[in-house]
C-alpha cells in the first residue's frame, strides 16, 4: 500500500451495521423523527395511536376459539346421548330373531349385507333347519344356496355350520353368554359377540362397532381411530356403561336415516350444532378438518 494513504473507515451511519428485523418501538421512532422534522421546518404532529383494524377470522383465530374445546367433555357426550334418546327412543336390533342362536346366525349373515336382506332370508332358513343340530349336520356347501343372496355365502356357510358344531361340542348346545366363550365360535368376532350379548342377554360387555358406528363416532369426534377395536375402546371410555347397548342401536338408526355416508342430512339432524364434521352438508358451527368419516 502506498504511503500516506489510509484505508477508508466504514461509515458510522449504521447503514453497514446488521439491520435488525425487529421494528423499533413507536415511542423511540417518534423521538428520533421529531428533531429531524423540526430541522426541515415541519412540525412534528403527535403520533396518534393506530386504531386496531378489525381482525379477519383466520385459521389461527379459529384454532384459538377452539382452544378449550373438548369433544369428549362429559357435558357434550351427555348432550349427544340425550338427543339420541329423544330422536330414537325405541332403538333396538333390526335383525329378526326368536332365540340367541337365530340372532347369532342372523348377525353372521349380516356382514356386508343389509338387515332387510337378512330378514328376508332367515325366516325361510329357520323353517328349513329349525334347530342347531340341523345346522350342525349340514355340509357347508349344502347351506350355500339358502344364504347366497346375503353375499360372501361360502365363508358364511362355513361359519354358521362351524358355529353350530362348536355349540354342540363345547357349550352343550347353548349360545354362551361371555365374550371369551363367544369369541371361540367360528365366524364370531367382537361385533357379533357384542350384538348377541347386548341384544339377547342384555349384557353390556362392549360397544357394537359396525360401519355406521365407525363413521359417526369419527364425525362426532368421539374417536380418531379407524380400527373398530380401537374405536370400541374409545367409546367405552367416554360413554357410560349403561348406554353401551342402546348407543350402538341409536347410532345405527341415525346412520341409516340421516348421517348417511355420502351427503349426510345435516339440516335435519338433532346433533347438528354439536357436530363439527368436515363433510357436513350444512353447518351452523365451525368445521373441524380432522372430524372426518374416515381418517
Ligand atoms: S350434523 Fe350431519 S354429519 Fe353431523 S351427525 Fe348430523 S347428519 Fe351426521
PDB file of N, CA and C in Angstrom, residues 89-169:
ATOM      1  N   UNK A  89     -86.077 -43.229  20.579  1.00  0.00           N
ATOM      2  CA  UNK A  89     -86.373 -43.745  21.929  1.00  0.00           C
ATOM      3  C   UNK A  89     -86.505 -45.265  21.991  1.00  0.00           C
ATOM      4  N   UNK A  90     -86.901 -45.891  20.889  1.00  0.00           N
ATOM      5  CA  UNK A  90     -87.138 -47.338  20.941  1.00  0.00           C
ATOM      6  C   UNK A  90     -86.124 -48.097  20.102  1.00  0.00           C
ATOM      7  N   UNK A  91     -84.903 -47.600  20.058  1.00  0.00           N
ATOM      8  CA  UNK A  91     -83.891 -48.231  19.196  1.00  0.00           C
ATOM      9  C   UNK A  91     -83.551 -49.635  19.689  1.00  0.00           C
ATOM     10  N   UNK A  92     -83.565 -50.562  18.766  1.00  0.00           N
ATOM     11  CA  UNK A  92     -83.164 -51.933  19.103  1.00  0.00           C
ATOM     12  C   UNK A  92     -82.608 -52.605  17.843  1.00  0.00           C
ATOM     13  N   UNK A  93     -82.191 -53.837  17.998  1.00  0.00           N
ATOM     14  CA  UNK A  93     -81.596 -54.543  16.872  1.00  0.00           C
ATOM     15  C   UNK A  93     -82.649 -54.797  15.776  1.00  0.00           C
ATOM     16  N   UNK A  94     -82.276 -54.519  14.551  1.00  0.00           N
ATOM     17  CA  UNK A  94     -83.236 -54.652  13.447  1.00  0.00           C
ATOM     18  C   UNK A  94     -83.296 -56.071  12.878  1.00  0.00           C
ATOM     19  N   UNK A  95     -82.401 -56.940  13.342  1.00  0.00           N
ATOM     20  CA  UNK A  95     -82.398 -58.321  12.822  1.00  0.00           C
ATOM     21  C   UNK A  95     -83.482 -59.142  13.531  1.00  0.00           C
ATOM     22  N   UNK A  96     -84.370 -59.750  12.762  1.00  0.00           N
ATOM     23  CA  UNK A  96     -85.442 -60.549  13.362  1.00  0.00           C
ATOM     24  C   UNK A  96     -84.862 -61.852  13.928  1.00  0.00           C
ATOM     25  N   UNK A  97     -85.332 -62.229  15.113  1.00  0.00           N
ATOM     26  CA  UNK A  97     -84.835 -63.468  15.730  1.00  0.00           C
ATOM     27  C   UNK A  97     -85.749 -63.879  16.875  1.00  0.00           C
ATOM     28  N   UNK A  98     -85.707 -65.171  17.182  1.00  0.00           N
ATOM     29  CA  UNK A  98     -86.519 -65.695  18.296  1.00  0.00           C
ATOM     30  C   UNK A  98     -85.676 -66.389  19.345  1.00  0.00           C
ATOM     31  N   UNK A  99     -84.378 -66.442  19.144  1.00  0.00           N
ATOM     32  CA  UNK A  99     -83.500 -67.089  20.124  1.00  0.00           C
ATOM     33  C   UNK A  99     -82.088 -66.535  19.944  1.00  0.00           C
ATOM     34  N   UNK A 100     -81.235 -66.856  20.915  1.00  0.00           N
ATOM     35  CA  UNK A 100     -79.840 -66.407  20.823  1.00  0.00           C
ATOM     36  C   UNK A 100     -79.181 -67.014  19.579  1.00  0.00           C
ATOM     37  N   UNK A 101     -79.529 -68.267  19.285  1.00  0.00           N
ATOM     38  CA  UNK A 101     -78.951 -68.937  18.103  1.00  0.00           C
ATOM     39  C   UNK A 101     -79.376 -68.221  16.817  1.00  0.00           C
ATOM     40  N   UNK A 102     -80.648 -67.920  16.712  1.00  0.00           N
ATOM     41  CA  UNK A 102     -81.130 -67.227  15.499  1.00  0.00           C
ATOM     42  C   UNK A 102     -80.462 -65.849  15.356  1.00  0.00           C
ATOM     43  N   UNK A 103     -80.276 -65.184  16.490  1.00  0.00           N
ATOM     44  CA  UNK A 103     -79.624 -63.869  16.417  1.00  0.00           C
ATOM     45  C   UNK A 103     -78.160 -64.018  16.003  1.00  0.00           C
ATOM     46  N   UNK A 104     -77.528 -65.068  16.524  1.00  0.00           N
ATOM     47  CA  UNK A 104     -76.124 -65.321  16.163  1.00  0.00           C
ATOM     48  C   UNK A 104     -75.997 -65.568  14.655  1.00  0.00           C
ATOM     49  N   UNK A 105     -76.870 -66.413  14.126  1.00  0.00           N
ATOM     50  CA  UNK A 105     -76.833 -66.713  12.686  1.00  0.00           C
ATOM     51  C   UNK A 105     -77.131 -65.439  11.880  1.00  0.00           C
ATOM     52  N   UNK A 106     -78.160 -64.721  12.276  1.00  0.00           N
ATOM     53  CA  UNK A 106     -78.545 -63.503  11.541  1.00  0.00           C
ATOM     54  C   UNK A 106     -77.397 -62.490  11.542  1.00  0.00           C
ATOM     55  N   UNK A 107     -76.694 -62.393  12.656  1.00  0.00           N
ATOM     56  CA  UNK A 107     -75.588 -61.420  12.731  1.00  0.00           C
ATOM     57  C   UNK A 107     -74.421 -61.852  11.850  1.00  0.00           C
ATOM     58  N   UNK A 108     -74.158 -63.154  11.829  1.00  0.00           N
ATOM     59  CA  UNK A 108     -73.096 -63.649  10.927  1.00  0.00           C
ATOM     60  C   UNK A 108     -73.483 -63.324   9.473  1.00  0.00           C
ATOM     61  N   UNK A 109     -74.749 -63.544   9.136  1.00  0.00           N
ATOM     62  CA  UNK A 109     -75.198 -63.297   7.754  1.00  0.00           C
ATOM     63  C   UNK A 109     -75.222 -61.802   7.411  1.00  0.00           C
ATOM     64  N   UNK A 110     -75.282 -60.944   8.421  1.00  0.00           N
ATOM     65  CA  UNK A 110     -75.445 -59.504   8.150  1.00  0.00           C
ATOM     66  C   UNK A 110     -74.141 -58.817   7.743  1.00  0.00           C
ATOM     67  N   UNK A 111     -73.018 -59.545   7.816  1.00  0.00           N
ATOM     68  CA  UNK A 111     -71.746 -58.923   7.399  1.00  0.00           C
ATOM     69  C   UNK A 111     -71.828 -58.545   5.920  1.00  0.00           C
ATOM     70  N   UNK A 112     -71.519 -57.300   5.623  1.00  0.00           N
ATOM     71  CA  UNK A 112     -71.552 -56.795   4.229  1.00  0.00           C
ATOM     72  C   UNK A 112     -72.911 -57.000   3.574  1.00  0.00           C
ATOM     73  N   UNK A 113     -73.964 -56.958   4.358  1.00  0.00           N
ATOM     74  CA  UNK A 113     -75.303 -57.178   3.817  1.00  0.00           C
ATOM     75  C   UNK A 113     -76.299 -56.336   4.617  1.00  0.00           C
ATOM     76  N   UNK A 114     -77.401 -55.972   4.018  1.00  0.00           N
ATOM     77  CA  UNK A 114     -78.382 -55.161   4.751  1.00  0.00           C
ATOM     78  C   UNK A 114     -79.220 -56.050   5.671  1.00  0.00           C
ATOM     79  N   UNK A 115     -79.700 -55.451   6.757  1.00  0.00           N
ATOM     80  CA  UNK A 115     -80.566 -56.196   7.681  1.00  0.00           C
ATOM     81  C   UNK A 115     -81.857 -56.605   6.982  1.00  0.00           C
ATOM     82  N   UNK A 116     -82.308 -55.769   6.064  1.00  0.00           N
ATOM     83  CA  UNK A 116     -83.551 -56.074   5.329  1.00  0.00           C
ATOM     84  C   UNK A 116     -83.387 -57.385   4.554  1.00  0.00           C
ATOM     85  N   UNK A 117     -82.260 -57.528   3.890  1.00  0.00           N
ATOM     86  CA  UNK A 117     -81.994 -58.739   3.110  1.00  0.00           C
ATOM     87  C   UNK A 117     -81.906 -59.952   4.043  1.00  0.00           C
ATOM     88  N   UNK A 118     -81.179 -59.795   5.157  1.00  0.00           N
ATOM     89  CA  UNK A 118     -81.044 -60.911   6.108  1.00  0.00           C
ATOM     90  C   UNK A 118     -82.427 -61.325   6.625  1.00  0.00           C
ATOM     91  N   UNK A 119     -83.267 -60.315   6.900  1.00  0.00           N
ATOM     92  CA  UNK A 119     -84.612 -60.624   7.419  1.00  0.00           C
ATOM     93  C   UNK A 119     -85.487 -61.335   6.391  1.00  0.00           C
ATOM     94  N   UNK A 120     -85.130 -61.234   5.131  1.00  0.00           N
ATOM     95  CA  UNK A 120     -85.862 -61.969   4.094  1.00  0.00           C
ATOM     96  C   UNK A 120     -85.396 -63.425   4.036  1.00  0.00           C
ATOM     97  N   UNK A 121     -84.119 -63.632   4.364  1.00  0.00           N
ATOM     98  CA  UNK A 121     -83.520 -64.968   4.241  1.00  0.00           C
ATOM     99  C   UNK A 121     -83.797 -65.844   5.474  1.00  0.00           C
ATOM    100  N   UNK A 122     -83.684 -65.250   6.658  1.00  0.00           N
ATOM    101  CA  UNK A 122     -83.702 -66.074   7.878  1.00  0.00           C
ATOM    102  C   UNK A 122     -85.031 -66.795   8.172  1.00  0.00           C
ATOM    103  N   UNK A 123     -86.194 -66.225   7.902  1.00  0.00           N
ATOM    104  CA  UNK A 123     -87.422 -66.996   8.210  1.00  0.00           C
ATOM    105  C   UNK A 123     -87.480 -68.316   7.445  1.00  0.00           C
ATOM    106  N   UNK A 124     -87.092 -68.264   6.192  1.00  0.00           N
ATOM    107  CA  UNK A 124     -87.093 -69.485   5.370  1.00  0.00           C
ATOM    108  C   UNK A 124     -86.040 -70.457   5.900  1.00  0.00           C
ATOM    109  N   UNK A 125     -84.886 -69.908   6.244  1.00  0.00           N
ATOM    110  CA  UNK A 125     -83.759 -70.717   6.726  1.00  0.00           C
ATOM    111  C   UNK A 125     -84.117 -71.467   8.009  1.00  0.00           C
ATOM    112  N   UNK A 126     -84.731 -70.759   8.961  1.00  0.00           N
ATOM    113  CA  UNK A 126     -85.025 -71.396  10.250  1.00  0.00           C
ATOM    114  C   UNK A 126     -86.248 -72.334  10.170  1.00  0.00           C
ATOM    115  N   UNK A 127     -87.010 -72.161   9.127  1.00  0.00           N
ATOM    116  CA  UNK A 127     -88.101 -73.106   8.920  1.00  0.00           C
ATOM    117  C   UNK A 127     -87.523 -74.418   8.364  1.00  0.00           C
ATOM    118  N   UNK A 128     -86.557 -74.274   7.494  1.00  0.00           N
ATOM    119  CA  UNK A 128     -85.926 -75.439   6.876  1.00  0.00           C
ATOM    120  C   UNK A 128     -85.033 -76.187   7.871  1.00  0.00           C
ATOM    121  N   UNK A 129     -84.303 -75.440   8.689  1.00  0.00           N
ATOM    122  CA  UNK A 129     -83.387 -76.034   9.684  1.00  0.00           C
ATOM    123  C   UNK A 129     -83.745 -75.456  11.053  1.00  0.00           C
ATOM    124  N   UNK A 130     -84.718 -76.066  11.725  1.00  0.00           N
ATOM    125  CA  UNK A 130     -85.247 -75.440  12.949  1.00  0.00           C
ATOM    126  C   UNK A 130     -84.331 -75.491  14.176  1.00  0.00           C
ATOM    127  N   UNK A 131     -83.344 -76.389  14.205  1.00  0.00           N
ATOM    128  CA  UNK A 131     -82.520 -76.481  15.419  1.00  0.00           C
ATOM    129  C   UNK A 131     -81.022 -76.368  15.097  1.00  0.00           C
ATOM    130  N   UNK A 132     -80.250 -76.205  16.158  1.00  0.00           N
ATOM    131  CA  UNK A 132     -78.789 -76.143  15.995  1.00  0.00           C
ATOM    132  C   UNK A 132     -78.287 -77.461  15.407  1.00  0.00           C
ATOM    133  N   UNK A 133     -78.907 -78.566  15.842  1.00  0.00           N
ATOM    134  CA  UNK A 133     -78.499 -79.889  15.346  1.00  0.00           C
ATOM    135  C   UNK A 133     -78.665 -79.998  13.830  1.00  0.00           C
ATOM    136  N   UNK A 134     -79.738 -79.423  13.322  1.00  0.00           N
ATOM    137  CA  UNK A 134     -79.960 -79.454  11.865  1.00  0.00           C
ATOM    138  C   UNK A 134     -78.809 -78.763  11.136  1.00  0.00           C
ATOM    139  N   UNK A 135     -78.381 -77.612  11.650  1.00  0.00           N
ATOM    140  CA  UNK A 135     -77.275 -76.874  11.006  1.00  0.00           C
ATOM    141  C   UNK A 135     -75.979 -77.656  11.137  1.00  0.00           C
ATOM    142  N   UNK A 136     -75.771 -78.268  12.333  1.00  0.00           N
ATOM    143  CA  UNK A 136     -74.513 -78.985  12.580  1.00  0.00           C
ATOM    144  C   UNK A 136     -74.381 -80.201  11.661  1.00  0.00           C
ATOM    145  N   UNK A 137     -75.510 -80.762  11.255  1.00  0.00           N
ATOM    146  CA  UNK A 137     -75.478 -81.964  10.415  1.00  0.00           C
ATOM    147  C   UNK A 137     -75.205 -81.643   8.941  1.00  0.00           C
ATOM    148  N   UNK A 138     -75.231 -80.373   8.587  1.00  0.00           N
ATOM    149  CA  UNK A 138     -75.038 -79.981   7.184  1.00  0.00           C
ATOM    150  C   UNK A 138     -73.570 -79.934   6.805  1.00  0.00           C
ATOM    151  N   UNK A 139     -73.313 -80.095   5.525  1.00  0.00           N
ATOM    152  CA  UNK A 139     -72.014 -79.720   4.968  1.00  0.00           C
ATOM    153  C   UNK A 139     -72.169 -78.253   4.560  1.00  0.00           C
ATOM    154  N   UNK A 140     -71.148 -77.433   4.740  1.00  0.00           N
ATOM    155  CA  UNK A 140     -71.299 -76.008   4.417  1.00  0.00           C
ATOM    156  C   UNK A 140     -71.859 -75.773   3.014  1.00  0.00           C
ATOM    157  N   UNK A 141     -71.457 -76.628   2.060  1.00  0.00           N
ATOM    158  CA  UNK A 141     -71.921 -76.433   0.673  1.00  0.00           C
ATOM    159  C   UNK A 141     -73.443 -76.574   0.556  1.00  0.00           C
ATOM    160  N   UNK A 142     -73.995 -77.394   1.458  1.00  0.00           N
ATOM    161  CA  UNK A 142     -75.451 -77.603   1.403  1.00  0.00           C
ATOM    162  C   UNK A 142     -76.217 -76.342   1.822  1.00  0.00           C
ATOM    163  N   UNK A 143     -75.562 -75.532   2.642  1.00  0.00           N
ATOM    164  CA  UNK A 143     -76.225 -74.324   3.148  1.00  0.00           C
ATOM    165  C   UNK A 143     -76.103 -73.152   2.171  1.00  0.00           C
ATOM    166  N   UNK A 144     -75.105 -73.239   1.333  1.00  0.00           N
ATOM    167  CA  UNK A 144     -74.799 -72.097   0.452  1.00  0.00           C
ATOM    168  C   UNK A 144     -75.994 -71.562  -0.336  1.00  0.00           C
ATOM    169  N   UNK A 145     -76.783 -72.435  -0.997  1.00  0.00           N
ATOM    170  CA  UNK A 145     -77.899 -71.885  -1.801  1.00  0.00           C
ATOM    171  C   UNK A 145     -78.902 -71.090  -0.960  1.00  0.00           C
ATOM    172  N   UNK A 146     -79.059 -71.499   0.309  1.00  0.00           N
ATOM    173  CA  UNK A 146     -80.065 -70.821   1.148  1.00  0.00           C
ATOM    174  C   UNK A 146     -79.650 -69.422   1.576  1.00  0.00           C
ATOM    175  N   UNK A 147     -78.341 -69.163   1.585  1.00  0.00           N
ATOM    176  CA  UNK A 147     -77.900 -67.847   2.085  1.00  0.00           C
ATOM    177  C   UNK A 147     -77.147 -67.057   1.011  1.00  0.00           C
ATOM    178  N   UNK A 148     -77.189 -67.575  -0.199  1.00  0.00           N
ATOM    179  CA  UNK A 148     -76.434 -66.972  -1.311  1.00  0.00           C
ATOM    180  C   UNK A 148     -76.684 -65.464  -1.440  1.00  0.00           C
ATOM    181  N   UNK A 149     -77.936 -65.058  -1.295  1.00  0.00           N
ATOM    182  CA  UNK A 149     -78.277 -63.650  -1.557  1.00  0.00           C
ATOM    183  C   UNK A 149     -77.705 -62.679  -0.514  1.00  0.00           C
ATOM    184  N   UNK A 150     -77.149 -63.209   0.588  1.00  0.00           N
ATOM    185  CA  UNK A 150     -76.574 -62.302   1.599  1.00  0.00           C
ATOM    186  C   UNK A 150     -75.117 -61.953   1.270  1.00  0.00           C
ATOM    187  N   UNK A 151     -74.579 -62.582   0.212  1.00  0.00           N
ATOM    188  CA  UNK A 151     -73.192 -62.299  -0.173  1.00  0.00           C
ATOM    189  C   UNK A 151     -72.201 -63.086   0.676  1.00  0.00           C
ATOM    190  N   UNK A 152     -70.988 -63.237   0.157  1.00  0.00           N
ATOM    191  CA  UNK A 152     -69.924 -63.975   0.868  1.00  0.00           C
ATOM    192  C   UNK A 152     -70.448 -65.302   1.427  1.00  0.00           C
ATOM    193  N   UNK A 153     -71.302 -65.959   0.631  1.00  0.00           N
ATOM    194  CA  UNK A 153     -72.054 -67.110   1.149  1.00  0.00           C
ATOM    195  C   UNK A 153     -71.176 -68.322   1.462  1.00  0.00           C
ATOM    196  N   UNK A 154     -70.030 -68.455   0.808  1.00  0.00           N
ATOM    197  CA  UNK A 154     -69.173 -69.621   1.112  1.00  0.00           C
ATOM    198  C   UNK A 154     -68.609 -69.509   2.526  1.00  0.00           C
ATOM    199  N   UNK A 155     -68.036 -68.342   2.816  1.00  0.00           N
ATOM    200  CA  UNK A 155     -67.488 -68.146   4.165  1.00  0.00           C
ATOM    201  C   UNK A 155     -68.574 -68.175   5.225  1.00  0.00           C
ATOM    202  N   UNK A 156     -69.708 -67.566   4.899  1.00  0.00           N
ATOM    203  CA  UNK A 156     -70.796 -67.514   5.883  1.00  0.00           C
ATOM    204  C   UNK A 156     -71.339 -68.923   6.160  1.00  0.00           C
ATOM    205  N   UNK A 157     -71.403 -69.753   5.118  1.00  0.00           N
ATOM    206  CA  UNK A 157     -71.871 -71.139   5.317  1.00  0.00           C
ATOM    207  C   UNK A 157     -70.932 -71.885   6.254  1.00  0.00           C
ATOM    208  N   UNK A 158     -69.625 -71.716   6.001  1.00  0.00           N
ATOM    209  CA  UNK A 158     -68.640 -72.383   6.880  1.00  0.00           C
ATOM    210  C   UNK A 158     -68.804 -71.902   8.317  1.00  0.00           C
ATOM    211  N   UNK A 159     -68.998 -70.589   8.486  1.00  0.00           N
ATOM    212  CA  UNK A 159     -69.126 -70.031   9.840  1.00  0.00           C
ATOM    213  C   UNK A 159     -70.362 -70.559  10.546  1.00  0.00           C
ATOM    214  N   UNK A 160     -71.493 -70.565   9.848  1.00  0.00           N
ATOM    215  CA  UNK A 160     -72.747 -70.979  10.505  1.00  0.00           C
ATOM    216  C   UNK A 160     -72.692 -72.467  10.886  1.00  0.00           C
ATOM    217  N   UNK A 161     -72.250 -73.300   9.950  1.00  0.00           N
ATOM    218  CA  UNK A 161     -72.165 -74.735  10.255  1.00  0.00           C
ATOM    219  C   UNK A 161     -71.113 -74.973  11.349  1.00  0.00           C
ATOM    220  N   UNK A 162     -69.987 -74.279  11.236  1.00  0.00           N
ATOM    221  CA  UNK A 162     -68.928 -74.397  12.249  1.00  0.00           C
ATOM    222  C   UNK A 162     -69.417 -73.937  13.616  1.00  0.00           C
ATOM    223  N   UNK A 163     -70.200 -72.866  13.641  1.00  0.00           N
ATOM    224  CA  UNK A 163     -70.720 -72.356  14.919  1.00  0.00           C
ATOM    225  C   UNK A 163     -71.663 -73.377  15.548  1.00  0.00           C
ATOM    226  N   UNK A 164     -72.530 -73.967  14.722  1.00  0.00           N
ATOM    227  CA  UNK A 164     -73.478 -74.963  15.250  1.00  0.00           C
ATOM    228  C   UNK A 164     -72.721 -76.154  15.850  1.00  0.00           C
ATOM    229  N   UNK A 165     -71.694 -76.616  15.146  1.00  0.00           N
ATOM    230  CA  UNK A 165     -70.916 -77.768  15.642  1.00  0.00           C
ATOM    231  C   UNK A 165     -70.186 -77.417  16.942  1.00  0.00           C
ATOM    232  N   UNK A 166     -69.645 -76.213  16.992  1.00  0.00           N
ATOM    233  CA  UNK A 166     -68.912 -75.780  18.195  1.00  0.00           C
ATOM    234  C   UNK A 166     -69.849 -75.685  19.408  1.00  0.00           C
ATOM    235  N   UNK A 167     -71.052 -75.157  19.170  1.00  0.00           N
ATOM    236  CA  UNK A 167     -72.001 -75.048  20.290  1.00  0.00           C
ATOM    237  C   UNK A 167     -72.351 -76.427  20.825  1.00  0.00           C
ATOM    238  N   UNK A 168     -72.503 -77.390  19.919  1.00  0.00           N
ATOM    239  CA  UNK A 168     -72.859 -78.750  20.366  1.00  0.00           C
ATOM    240  C   UNK A 168     -71.680 -79.430  21.065  1.00  0.00           C
ATOM    241  N   UNK A 169     -70.470 -79.214  20.520  1.00  0.00           N
ATOM    242  CA  UNK A 169     -69.325 -79.937  21.085  1.00  0.00           C
ATOM    243  C   UNK A 169     -68.816 -79.300  22.391  1.00  0.00           C
TER     244      UNK A 169
END
